[in-house]
Every structure is written in C-alpha cells, then in structure tokens.
Amino acid sequence: MITSFLKHINQQLVSKSETYLLAISGGIDSMVMAHLCKEANLKVTWAHCNFSLRGKESDIDEIFVKEKAEAFGVNCFSIRFATTQYAAEHKVSTQIAARELRYAWFKKLQEEYDFDYIFTAHHANDSLETFFINLLRGTGLKGLVGIPEKTENIFRPLLPYSRKEIERYAKKHQITWREDQTNASTNYLRNKIRHQVVPWFEGENSHFLTTFKQTQEHLKASETLVEDYINLLKQELFVEKDNVQALNISQLKQKPHYNQILYRLLSPYGFTAWEDIYNLLEGASGKQIFSTTHRLLKHRDFLLLSEISTAKTSSYLLASVQETLAFPLGKLTLEIVGKTGNFDKNIAYVDNSLITYPLEVRKWKAGDKFKPFGMKGNKKVSDFLKDEKCSLLEKENTWLLCAQNRIVWIINHRIDEAYKITNKTTEILKITLIS
C-alpha cells in the first residue's frame, strides 16, 4: 500500500516540497493517512477538531491526537467547537454543523500558514456510501459520481483504498487509533448504509466495491462529457452585461432536452425550485425566482441572472474633482478637459461651472424627475427607464449623479439638459464610469 500511495501522491501532487494540513480525528482512517504521509516524507501539520459531542470521549480523542503528533514529530493544531449550539443557531443538523465548522477552520489555517493542500482521510467506502445517500436524495448525475479526489485545495489521498485495505495496513504496521462508538449506531443514515445496505450488496457480489468503482469511473467520464457540453452552451447562450448574465430563451428552446440544460446551467447558483424555473420560460416579463445568492428574472425573451446585492450603502459623496468614487456599478472619475471626446454611455460631459460640490451618487427613487438631454420638458426617471426598455434588474441597478438634489446624469443613460455643453461653456467636466 505504501508503494501505491507514493505513486498516487506523485501523480496527483506537484512536488514533495509542498506543505500539507492533515485533518486528523484520531480514527483508523486518519491515523493510517498520517502514517502513510510520514512514510512518504511529506511536510505535514496535523489539525484536530474536538466537536464536544461525546463528553469525555471527545476530550480523550484530542489528547490522543496531540500525543501521537508529538510521537510522529509533527506540529498539531487543535480546536474545540460548541457544535450543538452552532447547529441550533443556524438551524442545521449536527453533522452539517460539524462539517461547516471544521472546513471553515481548515480554510483559515490554510490561508494563515500557506498550506498547499488540506488532506482528508475519505476512502472508497465513503464514496460508495455518499453515492447511496445522494441516490436517496434524488440528485442528478453529479451527485452519483462520488467524492471527488480534489476539490480546490482539498485532497483525499485514500480514495483509491477500501476500508478493508486500510484496516489491513493498520494491523500490519501496528497503528493505534481511537474508535468512535457512534460509528456503530444505525441512527444515522450513513451508518445504516454502511452496516445494512452495503453488506447486502457484498453478499450478492463479493467484488461489489471493485465493480462499483468501475461503474463510478464511467459515471465520472459521463459527467465530464456533460460538463464540457454545458460549458460550450454557456458561451453560446449567455451574454454578460453589467454583471448580469442574459440567457436567450429562444436559442435555449432550439436545443434538445432544454429543461435539463437549464438545470445544469443554473444549479451552480443555488436554485432549487426547478418546476417554477421551467415555467418561467413561458411566464410573463417581470416574474422572478430567488436562490440564497442569486435572482432569475424573466425579461422579454431572456432570463436575467444576477447576484443578489449585499451592499447596504445607497448614497455616496464626491467632494471634489480630485476624488475617485468606488460604488456598486464600478469606479467614477472626474476630470476637467479642454474639449469633448468620443461619446459613450459610460462617459458624460457637462458644464463644470454649473456643478456645485459635493456631488451625490445614489439610487433613483419614485418621484425623481429630470429633463433628458435633447428634450424640453421634465420626465419621471421611472418613465424614462420604461421608455428605454430597461428590465427590472436594470431599473433596480440604476444610479444617479446629483448636485444639490438635482439630477446631473442618470449614470450610463442620459445627462440633464440643464448641464449640457454650450458655446458659453468655459470649463468641461468629464465624468467616467469604469465598470
């Protein structure tokens, strides 16, 4: 196993000069991983989480890991979590709470100490159990490919090995570990699969894990093929403008299995109400669906995908020409110029003698009026945006540049007639939005 582990490490990792953070629980899997890494002469540091879920047993696990780290001659970080309290506060299960807590801590350590990878001790049986869990939950193909070997900076070096191989290795090298008694309980879904479902399959086929790994490799290949196709479609169907991705519905419907394509395109953004999303294709303009992070809006023949803004500030000030303002649309710069240049929606030229500082940049609101450049009468901003055929998202993300509560420029659209350049203008102010 040491030989195959070394070969596996050399194939997957860049070099042995990298540094690794090992997630060590004290159980057989993580202790075997620690021993293999020691045999491979990898530069490692251990990290142990005490989730405070088993009273004294959790504390004994922590002491055991620290003593073993000293025996191995490696540094060891440890932390204690109030897992039950976290689960209650965030309204998640204990298992999810533990997962969120440990990975957030691992990431913090990785960033602080510049570890190249975080190692976890997931093995082939874990991947098999995850397959059944996702099968029960009704996930798509992506959920059936099992645990990935790499996820960003997380590496799982034991995935090629079964639980029995790990047990044989531990016995051969006289490795000691701590046994978590909850692993024997069938109160948890994963344990039910481990102790009841998998043994039945193994009774029907003694090589079940081997054949399953082959099946999963086929599933991974199919998933890769689908991902490549979806990436090509994403380039074809999506057009990005001002941080909004527009999906052409007519083009989408020309594709076979377009609902499945829509699912693959949008699932990375956290959407779950798929029937509502499919109905959105035929829905009226203005209808929208939210995930926790994104919004999907029907606008004419497009689905507009945008990230939900978390910005709390809706008004900013520019005290002088010398200042540059960063706000949600981008960066606003002011400059005195001798003449006007090329006109662009991101650039406005106004008569600087008519400008009074500080300038205010703010979201438009109901009742705002201005005199659009080239027109004689006043017009409500809401009516102007409607005439411009702006979508709901574009309307919500419209900002104004104002002087003394009067609109100078609807940013990216039109200046007010009162501030236009004339033959009497002696100083030109160029305002530029850099997206």
CSV table of C-alpha atoms in Angstrom, one decimal:
chain,number,residue,atom,x,y,z
A,1,MET,CA,0.0,0.0,0.0
A,2,ILE,CA,2.9,2.3,0.7
A,3,THR,CA,4.2,1.8,-2.9
A,4,SER,CA,0.9,2.6,-4.5
A,5,PHE,CA,0.3,5.5,-2.1
A,6,LEU,CA,3.7,7.0,-3.2
A,7,LYS,CA,2.8,6.5,-6.8
A,8,HIS,CA,-0.6,8.1,-6.3
A,9,ILE,CA,0.8,11.1,-4.5
A,10,ASN,CA,3.5,11.6,-7.2
A,11,GLN,CA,0.8,11.5,-9.9
A,12,GLN,CA,-1.6,13.9,-8.2
A,13,LEU,CA,0.6,16.4,-6.4
A,14,VAL,CA,3.1,18.9,-7.9
A,15,SER,CA,6.1,18.1,-5.6
A,16,LYS,CA,7.1,16.9,-2.2
A,17,SER,CA,8.3,20.4,-1.3
A,18,GLU,CA,4.6,21.4,-0.8
A,19,THR,CA,3.2,21.6,2.7
A,20,TYR,CA,0.0,19.9,3.8
A,21,LEU,CA,-2.5,20.2,6.6
A,22,LEU,CA,-3.8,16.8,7.6
A,23,ALA,CA,-7.3,16.5,9.2
A,24,ILE,CA,-6.7,14.0,12.0
A,25,SER,CA,-9.7,12.8,14.0
A,26,GLY,CA,-7.7,10.0,15.7
A,27,GLY,CA,-9.8,7.3,14.0
A,28,ILE,CA,-8.3,4.5,11.9
A,29,ASP,CA,-8.6,6.3,8.6
A,30,SER,CA,-6.8,9.5,9.6
A,31,MET,CA,-4.1,7.6,11.5
A,32,VAL,CA,-3.4,5.4,8.5
A,33,MET,CA,-3.2,8.6,6.3
A,34,ALA,CA,-0.8,10.2,8.8
A,35,HIS,CA,1.4,7.1,8.8
A,36,LEU,CA,1.5,6.9,5.0
A,37,CYS,CA,2.4,10.6,4.8
A,38,LYS,CA,5.2,10.0,7.3
A,39,GLU,CA,6.5,7.1,5.2
A,40,ALA,CA,6.3,9.3,2.1
A,41,ASN,CA,8.3,12.1,3.9
A,42,LEU,CA,5.7,14.7,3.2
A,43,LYS,CA,5.8,18.0,5.0
A,44,VAL,CA,2.7,17.9,7.1
A,45,THR,CA,1.0,19.6,10.0
A,46,TRP,CA,-2.0,18.0,11.8
A,47,ALA,CA,-5.3,19.6,12.7
A,48,HIS,CA,-7.8,18.1,15.1
A,49,CYS,CA,-11.4,19.2,15.8
A,50,ASN,CA,-13.0,18.5,19.1
A,51,PHE,CA,-16.7,18.8,18.4
A,52,SER,CA,-17.6,18.4,22.1
A,53,LEU,CA,-20.3,15.8,21.2
A,54,ARG,CA,-19.2,12.8,23.2
A,55,GLY,CA,-18.2,14.4,26.5
A,56,LYS,CA,-15.0,12.9,27.9
A,57,GLU,CA,-14.6,10.7,24.9
A,58,SER,CA,-14.1,13.7,22.7
A,59,ASP,CA,-11.5,15.1,25.1
A,60,ILE,CA,-9.7,11.8,25.2
A,61,ASP,CA,-9.6,11.8,21.4
A,62,GLU,CA,-8.0,15.3,21.5
A,63,ILE,CA,-5.3,14.2,24.0
A,64,PHE,CA,-4.6,11.0,21.9
A,65,VAL,CA,-4.1,13.0,18.7
A,66,LYS,CA,-1.8,15.5,20.4
A,67,GLU,CA,0.3,12.7,21.9
A,68,LYS,CA,0.5,10.9,18.6
A,69,ALA,CA,1.6,14.1,16.8
A,70,GLU,CA,4.4,14.5,19.3
A,71,ALA,CA,5.4,10.9,18.7
A,72,PHE,CA,5.4,11.5,14.9
A,73,GLY,CA,7.4,14.7,15.4
A,74,VAL,CA,4.8,17.0,13.7
A,75,ASN,CA,3.1,20.1,14.8
A,76,CYS,CA,-0.6,19.8,15.7
A,77,PHE,CA,-3.4,22.4,15.8
A,78,SER,CA,-6.5,21.7,17.8
A,79,ILE,CA,-9.8,23.5,18.4
A,80,ARG,CA,-13.0,22.9,20.4
A,81,PHE,CA,-16.3,23.7,18.9
A,82,ALA,CA,-19.7,24.2,20.6
A,83,THR,CA,-21.3,22.2,17.8
A,84,THR,CA,-24.7,21.6,19.3
A,85,GLN,CA,-25.1,25.3,19.9
A,86,TYR,CA,-24.0,26.2,16.4
A,87,ALA,CA,-26.5,23.7,14.9
A,88,ALA,CA,-29.3,25.2,16.9
A,89,GLU,CA,-28.4,28.8,16.0
A,90,HIS,CA,-28.0,28.0,12.3
A,91,LYS,CA,-30.9,25.6,12.2
A,92,VAL,CA,-28.9,22.7,10.6
A,93,SER,CA,-28.2,19.1,11.7
A,94,THR,CA,-25.3,18.3,13.9
A,95,GLN,CA,-23.5,16.6,11.0
A,96,ILE,CA,-23.8,19.7,8.8
A,97,ALA,CA,-22.8,21.9,11.7
A,98,ALA,CA,-19.6,19.9,12.3
A,99,ARG,CA,-18.8,19.9,8.6
A,100,GLU,CA,-19.2,23.7,8.3
A,101,LEU,CA,-17.2,24.4,11.4
A,102,ARG,CA,-14.2,22.1,10.5
A,103,TYR,CA,-13.9,23.3,6.9
A,104,ALA,CA,-14.1,26.9,7.9
A,105,TRP,CA,-11.3,26.3,10.4
A,106,PHE,CA,-9.2,24.3,7.9
A,107,LYS,CA,-9.5,27.1,5.4
A,108,LYS,CA,-8.5,29.7,8.0
A,109,LEU,CA,-5.4,27.7,8.9
A,110,GLN,CA,-4.6,27.1,5.2
A,111,GLU,CA,-4.7,30.8,4.5
A,112,GLU,CA,-2.8,31.8,7.6
A,113,TYR,CA,0.0,29.3,7.2
A,114,ASP,CA,0.0,29.0,3.5
A,115,PHE,CA,-0.5,25.2,3.2
A,116,ASP,CA,-0.7,23.9,-0.3
A,117,TYR,CA,-3.4,21.3,0.4
A,118,ILE,CA,-5.7,20.1,3.1
A,119,PHE,CA,-5.7,16.3,3.3
A,120,THR,CA,-8.8,14.4,4.5
A,121,ALA,CA,-9.0,10.7,5.0
A,122,HIS,CA,-12.0,9.8,2.9
A,123,HIS,CA,-11.7,6.4,1.3
A,124,ALA,CA,-13.5,4.2,-1.3
A,125,ASN,CA,-16.2,3.1,1.1
A,126,ASP,CA,-17.0,6.7,2.0
A,127,SER,CA,-17.5,7.4,-1.7
A,128,LEU,CA,-19.8,4.4,-2.0
A,129,GLU,CA,-21.9,5.5,1.0
A,130,THR,CA,-22.1,9.0,-0.5
A,131,PHE,CA,-23.5,7.5,-3.7
A,132,PHE,CA,-26.3,5.8,-1.9
A,133,ILE,CA,-27.1,9.0,0.2
A,134,ASN,CA,-27.3,11.1,-2.9
A,135,LEU,CA,-29.4,8.4,-4.7
A,136,LEU,CA,-31.9,8.6,-1.9
A,137,ARG,CA,-32.0,12.4,-2.1
A,138,GLY,CA,-32.7,12.3,-5.8
A,139,THR,CA,-29.6,14.2,-7.0
A,140,GLY,CA,-28.6,14.1,-10.7
A,141,LEU,CA,-25.5,12.6,-12.3
A,142,LYS,CA,-23.2,15.0,-10.5
A,143,GLY,CA,-24.3,13.6,-7.1
A,144,LEU,CA,-23.7,10.0,-8.2
A,145,VAL,CA,-20.0,10.3,-9.2
A,146,GLY,CA,-19.0,10.1,-5.5
A,147,ILE,CA,-16.5,12.1,-3.6
A,148,PRO,CA,-14.0,13.9,-5.9
A,149,GLU,CA,-10.3,13.3,-5.3
A,150,LYS,CA,-9.6,17.0,-5.4
A,151,THR,CA,-11.9,20.0,-4.5
A,152,GLU,CA,-10.0,23.2,-4.9
A,153,ASN,CA,-7.3,22.9,-2.2
A,154,ILE,CA,-8.7,19.8,-0.6
A,155,PHE,CA,-7.1,16.5,-1.5
A,156,ARG,CA,-8.3,13.0,-0.5
A,157,PRO,CA,-5.3,10.6,-0.8
A,158,LEU,CA,-7.1,7.5,0.5
A,159,LEU,CA,-9.9,7.4,-2.1
A,160,PRO,CA,-8.4,4.6,-4.1
A,161,TYR,CA,-8.4,2.3,-1.0
A,162,SER,CA,-11.2,0.4,0.7
A,163,ARG,CA,-11.9,0.2,4.4
A,164,LYS,CA,-10.6,-3.4,4.5
A,165,GLU,CA,-7.3,-2.3,2.9
A,166,ILE,CA,-6.9,0.4,5.4
A,167,GLU,CA,-7.6,-2.0,8.3
A,168,ARG,CA,-5.1,-4.5,6.9
A,169,TYR,CA,-2.5,-1.7,6.7
A,170,ALA,CA,-3.2,-0.6,10.3
A,171,LYS,CA,-2.8,-4.1,11.6
A,172,LYS,CA,0.4,-4.8,9.6
A,173,HIS,CA,2.1,-1.6,10.9
A,174,GLN,CA,0.6,-1.8,14.4
A,175,ILE,CA,-1.1,1.5,14.1
A,176,THR,CA,-3.3,2.5,17.1
A,177,TRP,CA,-6.4,4.7,16.8
A,178,ARG,CA,-9.4,5.8,18.7
A,179,GLU,CA,-12.8,4.2,17.9
A,180,ASP,CA,-15.8,6.5,17.8
A,181,GLN,CA,-18.7,4.4,19.3
A,182,THR,CA,-21.3,6.4,17.3
A,183,ASN,CA,-19.9,4.7,14.1
A,184,ALA,CA,-21.7,1.6,15.2
A,185,SER,CA,-25.1,3.3,15.7
A,186,THR,CA,-27.7,2.9,12.9
A,187,ASN,CA,-29.4,6.1,14.0
A,188,TYR,CA,-27.5,7.9,11.2
A,189,LEU,CA,-28.3,7.4,7.6
A,190,ARG,CA,-24.6,6.9,6.6
A,191,ASN,CA,-24.2,4.2,9.3
A,192,LYS,CA,-27.4,2.4,8.1
A,193,ILE,CA,-25.9,2.2,4.6
A,194,ARG,CA,-22.5,1.1,6.0
A,195,HIS,CA,-23.9,-1.6,8.3
A,196,GLN,CA,-27.0,-2.8,6.4
A,197,VAL,CA,-27.1,-1.8,2.8
A,198,VAL,CA,-23.5,-2.4,1.6
A,199,PRO,CA,-23.2,-5.8,3.4
A,200,TRP,CA,-26.3,-7.0,1.5
A,201,PHE,CA,-24.7,-6.0,-1.9
A,202,GLU,CA,-21.4,-7.6,-0.9
A,203,GLY,CA,-23.3,-10.8,0.0
A,204,GLU,CA,-24.7,-10.8,-3.6
A,205,ASN,CA,-21.3,-9.9,-5.1
A,206,SER,CA,-18.1,-10.4,-3.2
A,207,HIS,CA,-16.4,-8.0,-5.6
A,208,PHE,CA,-19.1,-5.4,-5.3
A,209,LEU,CA,-16.8,-2.5,-4.3
A,210,THR,CA,-14.5,-3.2,-7.2
A,211,THR,CA,-17.3,-3.3,-9.7
A,212,PHE,CA,-18.9,-0.2,-8.1
A,213,LYS,CA,-15.6,1.8,-8.5
A,214,GLN,CA,-15.6,0.8,-12.2
A,215,THR,CA,-19.2,2.0,-12.6
A,216,GLN,CA,-18.3,5.2,-10.8
A,217,GLU,CA,-15.4,5.8,-13.2
A,218,HIS,CA,-17.9,5.5,-16.1
A,219,LEU,CA,-20.2,8.0,-14.3
A,220,LYS,CA,-17.3,10.4,-13.9
A,221,ALA,CA,-16.4,10.2,-17.5
A,222,SER,CA,-20.1,10.9,-18.5
A,223,GLU,CA,-20.2,13.8,-16.1
A,224,THR,CA,-17.0,15.3,-17.6
A,225,LEU,CA,-18.6,14.9,-21.1
A,226,VAL,CA,-21.7,16.7,-19.9
A,227,GLU,CA,-19.8,19.5,-18.2
A,228,ASP,CA,-17.8,20.1,-21.4
A,229,TYR,CA,-21.0,20.4,-23.4
A,230,ILE,CA,-22.6,22.7,-20.8
A,231,ASN,CA,-19.6,25.0,-20.8
A,232,LEU,CA,-19.8,25.3,-24.6
A,233,LEU,CA,-23.6,26.1,-24.3
A,234,LYS,CA,-22.9,28.6,-21.6
A,235,GLN,CA,-20.6,30.5,-24.0
A,236,GLU,CA,-23.3,30.3,-26.7
A,237,LEU,CA,-26.4,31.1,-24.7
A,238,PHE,CA,-25.2,33.6,-22.1
A,239,VAL,CA,-24.3,37.2,-22.7
A,240,GLU,CA,-22.9,39.2,-19.8
A,241,LYS,CA,-23.6,42.9,-19.4
A,242,ASP,CA,-23.1,45.0,-16.3
A,243,ASN,CA,-22.7,41.9,-14.0
A,244,VAL,CA,-26.0,40.5,-15.4
A,245,GLN,CA,-26.0,37.3,-17.4
A,246,ALA,CA,-28.7,37.2,-20.0
A,247,LEU,CA,-29.9,33.8,-21.3
A,248,ASN,CA,-31.6,33.8,-24.7
A,249,ILE,CA,-34.8,31.7,-24.3
A,250,SER,CA,-35.4,31.2,-28.0
A,251,GLN,CA,-31.9,29.8,-28.5
A,252,LEU,CA,-32.3,27.6,-25.5
A,253,LYS,CA,-35.5,26.1,-26.7
A,254,GLN,CA,-33.9,25.1,-30.0
A,255,LYS,CA,-31.7,22.7,-28.1
A,256,PRO,CA,-32.9,19.1,-27.3
A,257,HIS,CA,-33.6,18.5,-23.6
A,258,TYR,CA,-33.5,22.2,-22.9
A,259,ASN,CA,-35.0,21.8,-19.4
A,260,GLN,CA,-32.1,19.6,-18.4
A,261,ILE,CA,-29.7,22.1,-20.0
A,262,LEU,CA,-31.3,24.9,-18.0
A,263,TYR,CA,-30.9,22.8,-14.8
A,264,ARG,CA,-27.2,22.3,-15.5
A,265,LEU,CA,-26.7,25.9,-16.3
A,266,LEU,CA,-28.4,27.3,-13.2
A,267,SER,CA,-27.8,24.7,-10.5
A,268,PRO,CA,-24.4,26.1,-9.6
A,269,TYR,CA,-26.2,29.3,-8.4
A,270,GLY,CA,-28.2,27.6,-5.7
A,271,PHE,CA,-31.6,27.3,-7.3
A,272,THR,CA,-33.9,24.5,-6.2
A,273,ALA,CA,-37.5,25.4,-7.4
A,274,TRP,CA,-37.0,23.8,-10.8
A,275,GLU,CA,-40.6,23.5,-11.9
A,276,ASP,CA,-41.1,27.2,-11.2
A,277,ILE,CA,-37.9,27.9,-13.3
A,278,TYR,CA,-39.1,25.8,-16.2
A,279,ASN,CA,-42.5,27.6,-16.1
A,280,LEU,CA,-40.6,30.9,-16.1
A,281,LEU,CA,-39.7,30.2,-19.8
A,282,GLU,CA,-43.4,30.7,-20.7
A,283,GLY,CA,-44.1,33.3,-17.9
A,284,ALA,CA,-44.7,37.0,-18.2
A,285,SER,CA,-42.0,39.6,-18.1
A,286,GLY,CA,-41.2,40.7,-14.5
A,287,LYS,CA,-41.6,37.3,-12.9
A,288,GLN,CA,-38.6,36.3,-10.8
A,289,ILE,CA,-37.2,33.4,-8.7
A,290,PHE,CA,-34.6,33.6,-6.0
A,291,SER,CA,-31.9,31.4,-4.6
A,292,THR,CA,-30.0,32.4,-1.5
A,293,THR,CA,-27.4,34.1,-3.6
A,294,HIS,CA,-28.9,34.9,-7.0
A,295,ARG,CA,-32.0,36.1,-8.7
A,296,LEU,CA,-33.5,34.9,-12.0
A,297,LEU,CA,-35.8,37.4,-13.8
A,298,LYS,CA,-37.9,36.9,-16.9
A,299,HIS,CA,-37.5,39.9,-19.2
A,300,ARG,CA,-39.0,39.6,-22.7
A,301,ASP,CA,-37.1,36.7,-24.4
A,302,PHE,CA,-34.4,36.5,-21.8
A,303,LEU,CA,-33.8,35.1,-18.4
A,304,LEU,CA,-31.6,37.5,-16.5
A,305,LEU,CA,-29.3,36.0,-13.8
A,306,SER,CA,-27.7,38.3,-11.3
A,307,GLU,CA,-26.1,38.1,-7.9
A,308,ILE,CA,-28.2,39.4,-5.0
A,309,SER,CA,-26.5,42.6,-3.8
A,310,THR,CA,-25.5,42.7,-0.2
A,311,ALA,CA,-24.4,46.4,-0.4
A,312,LYS,CA,-26.1,48.4,2.4
A,313,THR,CA,-24.9,51.9,1.3
A,314,SER,CA,-27.2,53.5,-1.3
A,315,SER,CA,-25.7,57.0,-1.3
A,316,TYR,CA,-22.1,58.3,-1.8
A,317,LEU,CA,-20.5,61.7,-1.9
A,318,LEU,CA,-17.8,63.2,-4.2
A,319,ALA,CA,-16.3,66.2,-2.5
A,320,SER,CA,-14.1,67.5,-5.4
A,321,VAL,CA,-12.8,66.9,-8.9
A,322,GLN,CA,-9.7,65.2,-7.5
A,323,GLU,CA,-11.7,62.4,-5.9
A,324,THR,CA,-12.5,59.0,-7.3
A,325,LEU,CA,-15.5,57.1,-6.1
A,326,ALA,CA,-15.9,53.3,-5.9
A,327,PHE,CA,-19.5,52.2,-5.7
A,328,PRO,CA,-21.5,49.1,-6.8
A,329,LEU,CA,-21.6,50.0,-10.5
A,330,GLY,CA,-17.8,50.5,-10.7
A,331,LYS,CA,-15.5,53.4,-10.3
A,332,LEU,CA,-16.5,57.0,-11.0
A,333,THR,CA,-13.8,59.5,-12.0
A,334,LEU,CA,-13.9,63.3,-12.6
A,335,GLU,CA,-11.6,65.3,-14.9
A,336,ILE,CA,-11.5,68.8,-16.3
A,337,VAL,CA,-10.9,68.6,-20.1
A,338,GLY,CA,-10.4,71.1,-22.9
A,339,LYS,CA,-12.9,69.6,-25.2
A,340,THR,CA,-15.3,66.7,-25.5
A,341,GLY,CA,-14.2,63.4,-26.9
A,342,ASN,CA,-15.9,60.3,-28.1
A,343,PHE,CA,-19.4,59.9,-26.6
A,344,ASP,CA,-20.1,56.7,-24.8
A,345,LYS,CA,-22.8,55.5,-22.3
A,346,ASN,CA,-20.1,55.3,-19.6
A,347,ILE,CA,-19.0,58.9,-20.2
A,348,ALA,CA,-20.8,62.2,-19.6
A,349,TYR,CA,-19.6,65.7,-20.4
A,350,VAL,CA,-21.2,68.6,-18.5
A,351,ASP,CA,-20.6,72.3,-17.9
A,352,ASN,CA,-18.5,72.4,-14.8
A,353,SER,CA,-19.5,76.0,-13.9
A,354,LEU,CA,-23.0,74.7,-13.2
A,355,ILE,CA,-21.7,72.0,-10.8
A,356,THR,CA,-21.9,72.5,-7.1
A,357,TYR,CA,-19.9,70.2,-4.8
A,358,PRO,CA,-20.2,67.8,-3.1
A,359,LEU,CA,-21.8,65.6,-5.7
A,360,GLU,CA,-24.1,62.8,-4.6
A,361,VAL,CA,-24.3,59.4,-6.2
A,362,ARG,CA,-27.4,57.5,-5.2
A,363,LYS,CA,-30.1,55.0,-6.3
A,364,TRP,CA,-33.0,56.6,-8.1
A,365,LYS,CA,-36.3,56.6,-6.2
A,366,ALA,CA,-40.0,57.0,-7.1
A,367,GLY,CA,-40.8,60.6,-7.9
A,368,ASP,CA,-37.4,61.5,-9.3
A,369,LYS,CA,-37.6,63.8,-12.3
A,370,PHE,CA,-35.1,65.3,-14.7
A,371,LYS,CA,-35.1,67.0,-18.2
A,372,PRO,CA,-33.5,64.5,-20.5
A,373,PHE,CA,-30.8,65.9,-22.8
A,374,GLY,CA,-32.4,67.0,-26.1
A,375,MET,CA,-35.9,67.3,-24.7
A,376,LYS,CA,-37.8,70.4,-23.5
A,377,GLY,CA,-40.0,69.0,-20.7
A,378,ASN,CA,-39.3,67.2,-17.4
A,379,LYS,CA,-39.8,63.5,-17.2
A,380,LYS,CA,-40.0,61.0,-14.4
A,381,VAL,CA,-37.0,58.7,-14.2
A,382,SER,CA,-39.3,55.7,-13.9
A,383,ASP,CA,-40.9,56.7,-17.3
A,384,PHE,CA,-37.6,57.3,-18.9
A,385,LEU,CA,-36.3,53.9,-17.9
A,386,LYS,CA,-39.5,52.3,-19.1
A,387,ASP,CA,-39.1,54.0,-22.5
A,388,GLU,CA,-35.5,52.8,-22.6
A,389,LYS,CA,-37.0,49.3,-22.2
A,390,CYS,CA,-34.9,48.6,-19.1
A,391,SER,CA,-35.5,45.3,-17.3
A,392,LEU,CA,-36.5,45.2,-13.7
A,393,LEU,CA,-32.9,44.4,-12.8
A,394,GLU,CA,-31.5,47.3,-14.8
A,395,LYS,CA,-34.0,49.6,-13.2
A,396,GLU,CA,-33.1,48.4,-9.7
A,397,ASN,CA,-29.4,49.0,-10.5
A,398,THR,CA,-29.8,52.5,-11.9
A,399,TRP,CA,-27.8,55.2,-10.2
A,400,LEU,CA,-27.9,59.0,-10.4
A,401,LEU,CA,-25.3,61.6,-10.1
A,402,CYS,CA,-26.8,64.7,-8.4
A,403,ALA,CA,-25.8,68.2,-7.5
A,404,GLN,CA,-27.8,70.0,-4.8
A,405,ASN,CA,-30.6,67.3,-5.1
A,406,ARG,CA,-30.9,67.9,-8.8
A,407,ILE,CA,-30.1,65.1,-11.3
A,408,VAL,CA,-27.0,65.8,-13.4
A,409,TRP,CA,-26.6,62.4,-15.0
A,410,ILE,CA,-28.6,59.1,-15.0
A,411,ILE,CA,-25.4,57.1,-15.0
A,412,ASN,CA,-25.0,55.0,-18.2
A,413,HIS,CA,-28.0,56.7,-19.7
A,414,ARG,CA,-28.6,60.4,-20.1
A,415,ILE,CA,-27.5,63.8,-18.7
A,416,ASP,CA,-29.9,66.5,-17.7
A,417,GLU,CA,-30.5,69.2,-20.4
A,418,ALA,CA,-29.6,72.0,-17.9
A,419,TYR,CA,-25.9,70.8,-17.6
A,420,LYS,CA,-25.2,70.3,-21.3
A,421,ILE,CA,-22.1,71.8,-23.0
A,422,THR,CA,-22.9,75.1,-24.9
A,423,ASN,CA,-20.9,77.8,-26.7
A,424,LYS,CA,-20.8,79.7,-23.4
A,425,THR,CA,-19.1,76.8,-21.5
A,426,THR,CA,-15.6,77.7,-20.3
A,427,GLU,CA,-14.8,74.5,-18.4
A,428,ILE,CA,-15.8,71.0,-19.3
A,429,LEU,CA,-16.2,68.3,-16.7
A,430,LYS,CA,-15.7,64.7,-18.0
A,431,ILE,CA,-17.3,62.1,-15.8
A,432,THR,CA,-16.3,58.5,-16.5
A,433,LEU,CA,-17.7,55.2,-15.1
A,434,ILE,CA,-15.2,52.4,-15.2
A,435,SER,CA,-17.1,49.1,-14.8
